[in-house]
Coordinates of C-alpha atoms in Angstrom, one line a residue:
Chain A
X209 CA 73.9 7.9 116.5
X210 CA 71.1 9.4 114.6
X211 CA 71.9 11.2 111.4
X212 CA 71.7 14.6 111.6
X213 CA 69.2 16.4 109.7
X214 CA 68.1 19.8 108.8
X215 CA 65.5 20.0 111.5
X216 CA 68.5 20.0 113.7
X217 CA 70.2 23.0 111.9
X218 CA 68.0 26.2 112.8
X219 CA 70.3 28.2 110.1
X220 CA 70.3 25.5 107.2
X221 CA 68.5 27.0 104.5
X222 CA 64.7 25.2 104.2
X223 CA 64.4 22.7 101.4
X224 CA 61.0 21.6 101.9
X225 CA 58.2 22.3 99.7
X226 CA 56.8 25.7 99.2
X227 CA 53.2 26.8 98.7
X228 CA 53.0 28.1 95.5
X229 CA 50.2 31.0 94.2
X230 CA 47.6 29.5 92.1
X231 CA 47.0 32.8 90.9
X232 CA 43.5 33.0 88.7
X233 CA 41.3 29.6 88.9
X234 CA 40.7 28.4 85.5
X235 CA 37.5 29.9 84.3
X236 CA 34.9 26.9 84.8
X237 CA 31.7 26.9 82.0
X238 CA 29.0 25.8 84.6
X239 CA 30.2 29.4 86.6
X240 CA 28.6 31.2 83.5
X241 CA 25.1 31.4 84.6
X242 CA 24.3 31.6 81.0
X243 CA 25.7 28.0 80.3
X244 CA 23.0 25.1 80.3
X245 CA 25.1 22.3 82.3
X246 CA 23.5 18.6 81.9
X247 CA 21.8 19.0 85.4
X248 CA 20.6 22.3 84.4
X249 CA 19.4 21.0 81.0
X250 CA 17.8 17.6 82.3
X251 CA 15.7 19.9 85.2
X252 CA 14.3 21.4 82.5
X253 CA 13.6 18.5 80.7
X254 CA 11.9 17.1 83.4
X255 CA 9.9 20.0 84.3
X256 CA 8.6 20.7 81.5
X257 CA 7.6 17.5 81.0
X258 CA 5.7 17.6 84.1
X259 CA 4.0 20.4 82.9
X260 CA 3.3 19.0 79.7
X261 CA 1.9 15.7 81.7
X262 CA -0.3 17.6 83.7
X263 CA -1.9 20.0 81.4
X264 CA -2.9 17.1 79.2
X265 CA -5.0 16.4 82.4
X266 CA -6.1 19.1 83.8
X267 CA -6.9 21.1 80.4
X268 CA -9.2 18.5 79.2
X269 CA -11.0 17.6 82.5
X270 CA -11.3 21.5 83.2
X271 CA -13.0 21.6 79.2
X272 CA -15.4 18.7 80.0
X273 CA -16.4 20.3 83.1
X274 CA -16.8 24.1 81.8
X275 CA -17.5 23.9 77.8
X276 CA -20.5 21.7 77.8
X277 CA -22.4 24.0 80.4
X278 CA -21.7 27.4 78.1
X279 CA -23.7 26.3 75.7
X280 CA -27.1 28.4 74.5
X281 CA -30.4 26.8 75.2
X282 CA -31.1 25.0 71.3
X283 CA -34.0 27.1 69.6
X284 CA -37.1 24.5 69.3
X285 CA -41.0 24.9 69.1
X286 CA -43.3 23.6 71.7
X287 CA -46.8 22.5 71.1
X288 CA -49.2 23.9 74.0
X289 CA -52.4 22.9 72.7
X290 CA -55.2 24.1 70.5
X291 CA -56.0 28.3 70.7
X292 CA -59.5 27.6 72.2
X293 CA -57.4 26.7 75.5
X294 CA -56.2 30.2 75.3
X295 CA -59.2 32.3 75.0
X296 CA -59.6 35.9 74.4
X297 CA -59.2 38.7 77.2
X298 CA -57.7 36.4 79.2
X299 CA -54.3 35.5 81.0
X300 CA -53.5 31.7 81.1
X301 CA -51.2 29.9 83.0
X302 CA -49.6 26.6 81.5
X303 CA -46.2 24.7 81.8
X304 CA -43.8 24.7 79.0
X305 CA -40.3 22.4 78.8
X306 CA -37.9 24.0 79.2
X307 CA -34.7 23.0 78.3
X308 CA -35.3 20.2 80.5
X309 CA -38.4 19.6 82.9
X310 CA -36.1 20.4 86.0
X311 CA -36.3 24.3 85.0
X312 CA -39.9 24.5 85.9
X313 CA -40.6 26.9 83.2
X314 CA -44.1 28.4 83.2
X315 CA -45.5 31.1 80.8
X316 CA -48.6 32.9 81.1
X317 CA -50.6 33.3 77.5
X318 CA -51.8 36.6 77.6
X319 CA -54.5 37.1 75.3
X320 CA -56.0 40.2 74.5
X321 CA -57.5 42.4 71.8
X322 CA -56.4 40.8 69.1
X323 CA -53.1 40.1 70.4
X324 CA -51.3 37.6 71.9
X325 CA -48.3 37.7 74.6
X326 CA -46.5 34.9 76.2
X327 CA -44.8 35.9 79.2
X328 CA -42.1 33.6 80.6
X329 CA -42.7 33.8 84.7
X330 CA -39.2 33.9 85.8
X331 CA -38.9 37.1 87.7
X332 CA -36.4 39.7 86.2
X333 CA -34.7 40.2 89.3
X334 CA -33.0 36.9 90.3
X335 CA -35.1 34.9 88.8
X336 CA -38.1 33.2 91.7
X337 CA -41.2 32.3 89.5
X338 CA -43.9 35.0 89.6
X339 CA -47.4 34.5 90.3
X340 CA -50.4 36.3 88.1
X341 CA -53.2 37.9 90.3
X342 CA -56.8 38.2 88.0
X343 CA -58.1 40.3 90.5
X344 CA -55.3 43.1 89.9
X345 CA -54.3 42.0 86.8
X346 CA -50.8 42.2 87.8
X347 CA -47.8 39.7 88.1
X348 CA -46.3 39.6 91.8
X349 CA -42.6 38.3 92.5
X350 CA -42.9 35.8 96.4
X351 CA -39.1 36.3 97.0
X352 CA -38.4 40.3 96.7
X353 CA -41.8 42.4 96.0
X354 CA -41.2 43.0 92.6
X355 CA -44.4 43.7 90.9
X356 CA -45.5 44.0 86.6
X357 CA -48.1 45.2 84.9
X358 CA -50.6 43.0 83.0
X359 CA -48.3 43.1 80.3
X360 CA -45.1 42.5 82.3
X361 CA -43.2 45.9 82.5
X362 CA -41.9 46.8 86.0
X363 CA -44.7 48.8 88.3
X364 CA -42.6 48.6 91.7
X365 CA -39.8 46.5 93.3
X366 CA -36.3 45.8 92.2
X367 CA -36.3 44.3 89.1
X368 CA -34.0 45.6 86.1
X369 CA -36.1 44.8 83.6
X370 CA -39.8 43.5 82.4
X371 CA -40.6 40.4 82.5
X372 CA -39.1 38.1 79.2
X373 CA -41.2 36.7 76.8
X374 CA -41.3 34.3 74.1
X375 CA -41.3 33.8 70.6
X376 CA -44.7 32.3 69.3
X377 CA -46.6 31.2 66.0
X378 CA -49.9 29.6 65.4
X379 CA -50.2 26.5 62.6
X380 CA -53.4 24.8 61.3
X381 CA -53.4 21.1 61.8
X382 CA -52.3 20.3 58.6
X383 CA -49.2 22.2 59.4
X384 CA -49.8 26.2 57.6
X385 CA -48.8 29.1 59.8
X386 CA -51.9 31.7 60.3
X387 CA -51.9 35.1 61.7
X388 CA -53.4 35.1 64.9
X389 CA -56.7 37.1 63.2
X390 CA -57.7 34.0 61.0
X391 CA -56.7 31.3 63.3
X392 CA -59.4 29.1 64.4
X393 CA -60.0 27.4 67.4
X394 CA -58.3 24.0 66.5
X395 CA -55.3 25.6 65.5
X396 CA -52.1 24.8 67.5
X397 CA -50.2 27.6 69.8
X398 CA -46.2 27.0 69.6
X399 CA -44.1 28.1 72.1
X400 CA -40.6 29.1 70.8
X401 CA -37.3 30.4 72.1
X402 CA -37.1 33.6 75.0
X403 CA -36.2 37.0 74.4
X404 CA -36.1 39.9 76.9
X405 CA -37.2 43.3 76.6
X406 CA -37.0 47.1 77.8
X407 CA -39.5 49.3 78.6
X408 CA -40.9 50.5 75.5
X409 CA -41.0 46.3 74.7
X410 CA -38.1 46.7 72.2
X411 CA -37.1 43.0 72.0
X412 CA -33.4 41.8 72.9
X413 CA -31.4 38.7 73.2
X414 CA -32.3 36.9 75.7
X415 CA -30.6 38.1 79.1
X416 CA -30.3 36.5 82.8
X417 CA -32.5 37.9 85.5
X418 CA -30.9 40.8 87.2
X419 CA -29.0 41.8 84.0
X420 CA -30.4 44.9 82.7
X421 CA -31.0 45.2 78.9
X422 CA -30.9 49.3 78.5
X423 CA -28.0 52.1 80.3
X424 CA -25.3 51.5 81.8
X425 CA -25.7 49.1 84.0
X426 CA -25.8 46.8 80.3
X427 CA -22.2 46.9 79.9
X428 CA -21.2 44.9 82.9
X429 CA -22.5 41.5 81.2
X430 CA -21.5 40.0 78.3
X431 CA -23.6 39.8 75.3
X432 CA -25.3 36.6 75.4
X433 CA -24.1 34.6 72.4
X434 CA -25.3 36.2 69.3
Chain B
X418 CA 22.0 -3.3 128.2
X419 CA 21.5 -0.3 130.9
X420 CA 18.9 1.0 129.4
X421 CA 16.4 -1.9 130.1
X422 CA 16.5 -0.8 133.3
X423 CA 14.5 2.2 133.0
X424 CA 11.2 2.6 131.7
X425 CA 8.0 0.4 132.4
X426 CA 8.5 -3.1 134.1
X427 CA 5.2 -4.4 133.0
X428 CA 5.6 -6.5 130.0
X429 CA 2.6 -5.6 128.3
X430 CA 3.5 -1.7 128.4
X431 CA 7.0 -2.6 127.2
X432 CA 6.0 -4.3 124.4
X433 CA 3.5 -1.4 123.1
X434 CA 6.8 1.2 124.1
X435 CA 8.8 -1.3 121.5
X436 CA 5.9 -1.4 118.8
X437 CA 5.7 2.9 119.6
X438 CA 9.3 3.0 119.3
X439 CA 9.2 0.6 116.1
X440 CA 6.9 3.1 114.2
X441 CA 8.5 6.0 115.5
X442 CA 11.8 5.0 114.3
X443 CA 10.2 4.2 110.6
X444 CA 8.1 6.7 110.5
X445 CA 8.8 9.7 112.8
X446 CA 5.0 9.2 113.8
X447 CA 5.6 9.7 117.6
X448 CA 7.7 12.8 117.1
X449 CA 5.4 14.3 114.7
X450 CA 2.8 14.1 117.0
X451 CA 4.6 15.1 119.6
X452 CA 5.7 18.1 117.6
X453 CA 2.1 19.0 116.8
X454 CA 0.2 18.3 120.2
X455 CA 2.7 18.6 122.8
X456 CA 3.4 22.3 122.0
X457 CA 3.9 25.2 124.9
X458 CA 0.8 28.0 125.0
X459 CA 0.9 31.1 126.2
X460 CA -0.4 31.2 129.9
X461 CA -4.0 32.8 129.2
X462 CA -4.4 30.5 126.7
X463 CA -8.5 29.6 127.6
X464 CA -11.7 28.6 126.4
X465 CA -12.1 31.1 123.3
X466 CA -9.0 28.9 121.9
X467 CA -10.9 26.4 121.4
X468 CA -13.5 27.3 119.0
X469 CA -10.7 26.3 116.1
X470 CA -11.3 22.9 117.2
X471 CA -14.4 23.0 117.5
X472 CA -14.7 23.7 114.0
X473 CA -12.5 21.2 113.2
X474 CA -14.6 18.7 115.3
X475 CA -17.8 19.9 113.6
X476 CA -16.0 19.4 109.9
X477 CA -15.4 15.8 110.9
X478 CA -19.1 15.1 112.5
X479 CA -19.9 16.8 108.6
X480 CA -17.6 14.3 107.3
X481 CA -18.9 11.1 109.1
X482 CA -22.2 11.9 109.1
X483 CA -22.3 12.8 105.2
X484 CA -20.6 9.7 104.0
X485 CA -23.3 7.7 105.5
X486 CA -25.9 9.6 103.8
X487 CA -24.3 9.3 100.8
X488 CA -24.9 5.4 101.0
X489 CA -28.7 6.0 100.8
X490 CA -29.2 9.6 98.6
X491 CA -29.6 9.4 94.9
X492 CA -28.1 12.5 93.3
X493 CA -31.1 12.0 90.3
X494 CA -34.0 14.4 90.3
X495 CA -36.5 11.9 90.3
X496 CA -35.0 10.3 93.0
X497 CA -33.8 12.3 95.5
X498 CA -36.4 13.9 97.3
X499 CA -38.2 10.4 97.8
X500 CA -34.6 9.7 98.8
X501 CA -34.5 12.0 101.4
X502 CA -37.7 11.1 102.9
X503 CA -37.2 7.5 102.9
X504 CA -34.4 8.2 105.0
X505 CA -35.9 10.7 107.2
X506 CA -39.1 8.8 107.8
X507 CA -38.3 4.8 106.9
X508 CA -34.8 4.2 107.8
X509 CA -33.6 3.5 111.3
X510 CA -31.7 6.5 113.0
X511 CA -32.1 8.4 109.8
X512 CA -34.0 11.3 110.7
X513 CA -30.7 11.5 113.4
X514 CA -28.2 11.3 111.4
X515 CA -29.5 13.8 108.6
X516 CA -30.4 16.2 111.3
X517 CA -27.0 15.8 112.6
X518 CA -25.7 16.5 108.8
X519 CA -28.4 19.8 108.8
X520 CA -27.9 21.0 111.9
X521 CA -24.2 20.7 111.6
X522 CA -24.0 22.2 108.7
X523 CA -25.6 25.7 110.4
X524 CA -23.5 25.2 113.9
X525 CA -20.1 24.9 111.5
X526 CA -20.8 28.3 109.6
X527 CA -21.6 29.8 113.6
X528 CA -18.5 28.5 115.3
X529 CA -16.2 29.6 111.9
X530 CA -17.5 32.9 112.1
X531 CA -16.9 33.0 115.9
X532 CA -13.5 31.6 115.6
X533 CA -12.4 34.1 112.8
X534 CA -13.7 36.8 115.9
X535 CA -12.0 35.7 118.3
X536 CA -8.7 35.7 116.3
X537 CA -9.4 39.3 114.7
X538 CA -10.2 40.7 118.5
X539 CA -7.2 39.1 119.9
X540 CA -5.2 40.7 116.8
X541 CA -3.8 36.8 116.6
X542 CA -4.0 37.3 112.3
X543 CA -1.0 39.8 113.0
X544 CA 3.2 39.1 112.0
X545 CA 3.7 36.1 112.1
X546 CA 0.9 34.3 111.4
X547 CA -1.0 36.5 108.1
X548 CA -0.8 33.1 105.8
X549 CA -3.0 31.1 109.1
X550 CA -5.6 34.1 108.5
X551 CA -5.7 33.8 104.7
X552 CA -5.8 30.1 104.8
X553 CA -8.8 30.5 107.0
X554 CA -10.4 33.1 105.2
X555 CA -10.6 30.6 102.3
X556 CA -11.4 27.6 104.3
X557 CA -14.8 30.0 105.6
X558 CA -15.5 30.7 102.0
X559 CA -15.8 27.0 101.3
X560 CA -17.7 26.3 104.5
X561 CA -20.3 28.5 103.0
X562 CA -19.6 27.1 100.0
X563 CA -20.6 23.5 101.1
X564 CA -24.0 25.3 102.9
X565 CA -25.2 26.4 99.5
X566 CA -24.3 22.9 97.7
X567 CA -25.8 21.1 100.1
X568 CA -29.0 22.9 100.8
X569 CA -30.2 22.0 96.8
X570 CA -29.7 18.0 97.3
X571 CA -32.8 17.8 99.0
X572 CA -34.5 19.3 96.3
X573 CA -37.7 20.3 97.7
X574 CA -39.5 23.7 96.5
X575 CA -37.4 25.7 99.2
X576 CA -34.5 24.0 98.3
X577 CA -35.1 24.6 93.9
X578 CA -35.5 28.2 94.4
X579 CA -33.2 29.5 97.5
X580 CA -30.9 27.9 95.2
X581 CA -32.2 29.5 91.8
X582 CA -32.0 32.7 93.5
X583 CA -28.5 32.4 95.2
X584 CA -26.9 31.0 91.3
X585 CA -28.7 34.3 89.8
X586 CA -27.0 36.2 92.2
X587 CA -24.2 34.7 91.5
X588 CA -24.8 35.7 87.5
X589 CA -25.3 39.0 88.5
X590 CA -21.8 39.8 89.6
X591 CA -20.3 41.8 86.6
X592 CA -18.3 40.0 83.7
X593 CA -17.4 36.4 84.8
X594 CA -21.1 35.9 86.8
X595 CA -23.1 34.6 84.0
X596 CA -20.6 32.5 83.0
X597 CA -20.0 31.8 86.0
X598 CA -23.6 30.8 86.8
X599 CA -23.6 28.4 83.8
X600 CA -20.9 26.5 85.0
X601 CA -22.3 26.1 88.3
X602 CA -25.9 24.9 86.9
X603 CA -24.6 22.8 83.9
X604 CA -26.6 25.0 81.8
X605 CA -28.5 28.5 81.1
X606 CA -31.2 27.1 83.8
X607 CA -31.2 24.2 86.0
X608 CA -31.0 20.8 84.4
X609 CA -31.0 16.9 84.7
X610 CA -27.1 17.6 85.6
X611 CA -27.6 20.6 87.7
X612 CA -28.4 17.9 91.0
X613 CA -25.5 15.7 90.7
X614 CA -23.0 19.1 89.5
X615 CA -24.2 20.4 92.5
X616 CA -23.9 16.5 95.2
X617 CA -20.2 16.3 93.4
X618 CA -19.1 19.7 94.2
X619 CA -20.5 19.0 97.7
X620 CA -19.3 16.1 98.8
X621 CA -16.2 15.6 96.5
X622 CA -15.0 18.9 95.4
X623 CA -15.2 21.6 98.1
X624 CA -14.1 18.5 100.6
X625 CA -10.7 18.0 99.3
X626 CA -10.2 21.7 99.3
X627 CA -11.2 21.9 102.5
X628 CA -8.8 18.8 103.9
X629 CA -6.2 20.8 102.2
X630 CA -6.5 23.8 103.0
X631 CA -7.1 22.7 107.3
X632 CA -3.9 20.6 106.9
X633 CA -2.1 23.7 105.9
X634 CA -4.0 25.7 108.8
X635 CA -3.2 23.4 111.6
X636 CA 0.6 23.0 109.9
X637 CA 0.4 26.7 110.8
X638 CA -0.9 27.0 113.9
X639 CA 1.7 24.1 115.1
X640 CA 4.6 26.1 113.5
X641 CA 3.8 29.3 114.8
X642 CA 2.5 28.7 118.3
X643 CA -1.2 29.8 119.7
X644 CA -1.3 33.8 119.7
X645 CA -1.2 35.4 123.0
X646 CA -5.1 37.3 124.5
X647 CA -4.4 41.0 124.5
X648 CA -4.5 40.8 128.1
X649 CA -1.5 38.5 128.3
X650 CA 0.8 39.2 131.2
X651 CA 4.0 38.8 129.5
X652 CA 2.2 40.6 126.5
X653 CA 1.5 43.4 129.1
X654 CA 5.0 43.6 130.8
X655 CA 6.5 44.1 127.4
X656 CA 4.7 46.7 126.6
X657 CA 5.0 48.2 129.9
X658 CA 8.9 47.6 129.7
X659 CA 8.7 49.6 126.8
X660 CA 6.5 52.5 128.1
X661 CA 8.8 52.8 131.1
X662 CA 12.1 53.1 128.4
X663 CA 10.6 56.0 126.6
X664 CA 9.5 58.0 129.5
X665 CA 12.8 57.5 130.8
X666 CA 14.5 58.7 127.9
X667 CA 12.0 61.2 128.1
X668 CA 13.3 62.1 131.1
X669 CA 16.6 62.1 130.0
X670 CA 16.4 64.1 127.3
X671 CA 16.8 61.9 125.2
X672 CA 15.1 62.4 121.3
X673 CA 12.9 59.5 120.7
X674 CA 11.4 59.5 117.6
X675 CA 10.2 62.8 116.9
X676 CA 11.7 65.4 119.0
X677 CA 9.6 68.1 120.1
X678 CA 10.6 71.4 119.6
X679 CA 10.6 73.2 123.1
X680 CA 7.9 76.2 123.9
X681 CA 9.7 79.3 125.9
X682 CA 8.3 82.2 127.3
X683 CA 9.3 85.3 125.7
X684 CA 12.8 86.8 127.2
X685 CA 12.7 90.7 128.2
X686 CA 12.6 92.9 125.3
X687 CA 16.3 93.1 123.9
X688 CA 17.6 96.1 124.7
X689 CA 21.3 96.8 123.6
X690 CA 23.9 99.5 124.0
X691 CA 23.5 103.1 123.9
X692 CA 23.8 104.8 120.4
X693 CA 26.1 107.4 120.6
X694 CA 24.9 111.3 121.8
X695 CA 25.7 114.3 121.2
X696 CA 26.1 115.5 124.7
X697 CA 29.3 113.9 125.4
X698 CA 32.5 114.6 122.9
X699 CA 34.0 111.3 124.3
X700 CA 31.4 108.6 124.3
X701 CA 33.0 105.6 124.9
X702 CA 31.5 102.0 124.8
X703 CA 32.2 99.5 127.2
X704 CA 32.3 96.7 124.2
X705 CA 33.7 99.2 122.2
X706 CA 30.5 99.2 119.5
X707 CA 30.2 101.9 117.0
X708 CA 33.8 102.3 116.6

């Protein structure tokens, strides 16, 4: 006969186990989102080390790329042959280096009582290389009608300013610099670095084509580096 | 096992089902494809759908036919232009495959421009899919992009100066364009390394962008499902559905949305009890008013 037990007995008082109220959980420190856990503190670790890895990529492959090209043109003098190439009351076209060849830079040598102007050919508008007409005595722009006076200053056409011109001095061939009233025929003409100017030829850094030098309009460029 | 029973008899096919299977089950290469091509359209779904492709298609005739002019250009100014016309003139099927290249070029900046179209008249840029249209925005900036890189690498006269001309306008955008412009010509005016800033920005550069940012695109258009054309059946039932509700609760008096405040004809002039008179000493008032 099996024993009796207290399943048996519907009134016996239980004696089993009772659930018991766990009341509060212990307060746990990874719960404080404050609290920098191992996981926590080794995804950090590792991310900003990844960020660390790849800026030392990226910043000096970005530098390589972008610094080198920011860099001014490097003021030089450019012999473009003796003055009695360039004679008087007239406007001559030549090639001059420019920084490199592949810049095509032409400058008309304008020569004329008693003074001498040499007028870079890169249109101030966005920048196609302008042609001089002797018949007109003017300097026409193929791309967008801009046209310039004999000495360069805007007559029609969108351009924002004249046209640049360049720096020049005249040395004897044993190397003296001469004004351009006693130079003689065999002395050299030097070609040196660009400037830009307004309308009443007040000179200015040099500035890119379509950037005006004077009003308002100035401000949206930054100043070249001076 | 029961299963050998169904399925292709043919040994040949069975084996390529067991090397498809093989992959699949590494990989998920069948499913993924699956996933991306084997997706339901909208019924009306027709021929204007398929000018994304046909972008797509023209990137990869770009693709093909640019790596096998790379094989015979020289990025160098002194070089390429004899480059160019040693391939045009000398080599076999060159003149082909460069016009393919050119042509291309000019039929991939048509059919982007159509595509972006036909997804702004068929309103497909709308919830969900905004991200597809911003992805493709970019991915038409770079097509043009590419046109402009690629025009200067012939470096003929027309070439040197469309591209002068389109850097200075560049430089003339307030701010960031000048330096902006020196970046893109290695320089304050074009240089020795202007040629091969420009043939590595074309062909290495802007590419990868542009795998990217299509991978992404498609991704998209595979998530989200092909837009349905305005004149969608379905599209038009819907709306009709919903046209019919709110003339029915119209009719039922119903406020939907704003309510409008109902217009009535003016009532006869109000005209209420007597005042009281001196003619009788006992007025009364039916409503008993007055008192």
């Amino acid at each position: 006969m099996p024993e009796k037990n207290d399943l048996d007995d519907a009134t016996a008082p239980y004696s089993g186990p009772r659930a018991v109220d766990p009341g509060e959980p212990e307060p746990r420190l990874e719960d404080d989102p404050d609290y920098v856990t191992r996981t926590r503190f080794l995804s950090l670790i590792a991310l900003a080390g990844g960020v660390a890895m790849t800026a030392a990529i990226v910043v000096p492959v970005v530098g390589f790329a972008v610094a080198p090209t920011l860099e001014p043109e490097p003021p030089r003098w450019v012999d473009v042959g003796p003055l009695k190439d360039f004679p008087d009351g007239e406007t001559t076209s030549i090639a001059v280096a420019g920084p490199a060849t592949e810049s095509d830079r032409r400058v008309f040598i304008r020569r004329r009582d008693d003074e001498l102007i040499p007028i870079w050919n890169r249109c101030a508008h966005l920048g196609c290389p302008v042609a001089y007409s002797p018949g007109g005595d003017v300097f026409a722009c193929p791309c967008h009608g801009g046209a310039y006076n004999s000495r360069g200053l805007v007559t029609a056409g969108p351009p924002a300013r004249p046209l640049d011109r360049l720096d020049y001095k005249i040395v004897t061939p044993d190397g003296k610099d001469v004004a351009l009233g006693d130079a003689k025929d065999e002395d050299r003409l030097l070609i040196g670095v660009a400037y830009s100017i307004d309308e009443d030829e007040q000179s200015f850094t040099l500035r890119g084509p379509g950037e005006s030098v004077t009003g308002v309009l100035r401000n949206l460029y930054p100043s070249p580096g001076a | 096992m029961a299963t050998k029973d169904i399925g292709p008899k043919n040994p040949v096919a069975q084996t390529g089902d067991m090397v498809v299977d093989y992959v699949d089950h590494r990989t998920g290469a069948k499913t993924g494809l699956n996933w991306f091509l084997n997706r339901n359209i909208p019924a009306e779904t027709g021929w204007f759908q398929t000018l994304g492709f046909t972008a797509l298609a023209l990137f990869g005739l770009q693709a093909v036919t640019g790596i096998i002019l790379a094989m015979y250009y020289r990025p160098d100014p002194a070089t390429a232009y004899e480059s160019i016309r040693v391939i045009t003139d000398d080599l076999t099927w060159g003149w082909l495959v460069r016009g393919m290249h050119k042509w291309g070029a000019s039929a991939m900046v048509v059919v982007v421009f159509l595509h972006m179209g036909r997804v702004f008249f068929f309103g497909a840029y709308k919830y969900p899919r905004e991200l597809t249209w911003v992805t493709g925005a970019l991915l038409l900036v770079m097509t043009l992009f590419m046109g402009l890189t690629g025009y200067l690498l012939v470096w003929d006269q027309k070439a040197y100066w469309a591209t002068v001309v389109a850097v200075n306008i560049t430089a003339s955008a307030p701010v960031l364009g000048p330096y902006i412009a020196d970046i893109l010509r290695a320089g304050p005016e074009f240089g020795p390394s202007t040629l091969s800033r420009f043939y590595s920005i074309h062909m290495l550069l802007i590419p990868g962008g542009m795998i990217a940012f299509i991978g992404i695109h498609l991704f998209l258009v595979s998530k989200l499902g092909v837009a349905e054309p305005p004149w969608s059946k379905r599209l038009q039932m819907v709306e009709r559905e919903k046209e019919e509700a709110k003339r029915q609760a119209a009719r039922d008096r119903l406020p939907t949305g704003r309510t409008r405040v109902p217009v009535r004809a003016p009532d006869h002039p109000p005209l209420r009890t007597p005042a009281p008179t001196d003619t009788s000493e006992s007025a009364t008032t039916p409503d008993g008013g007055g008192s």
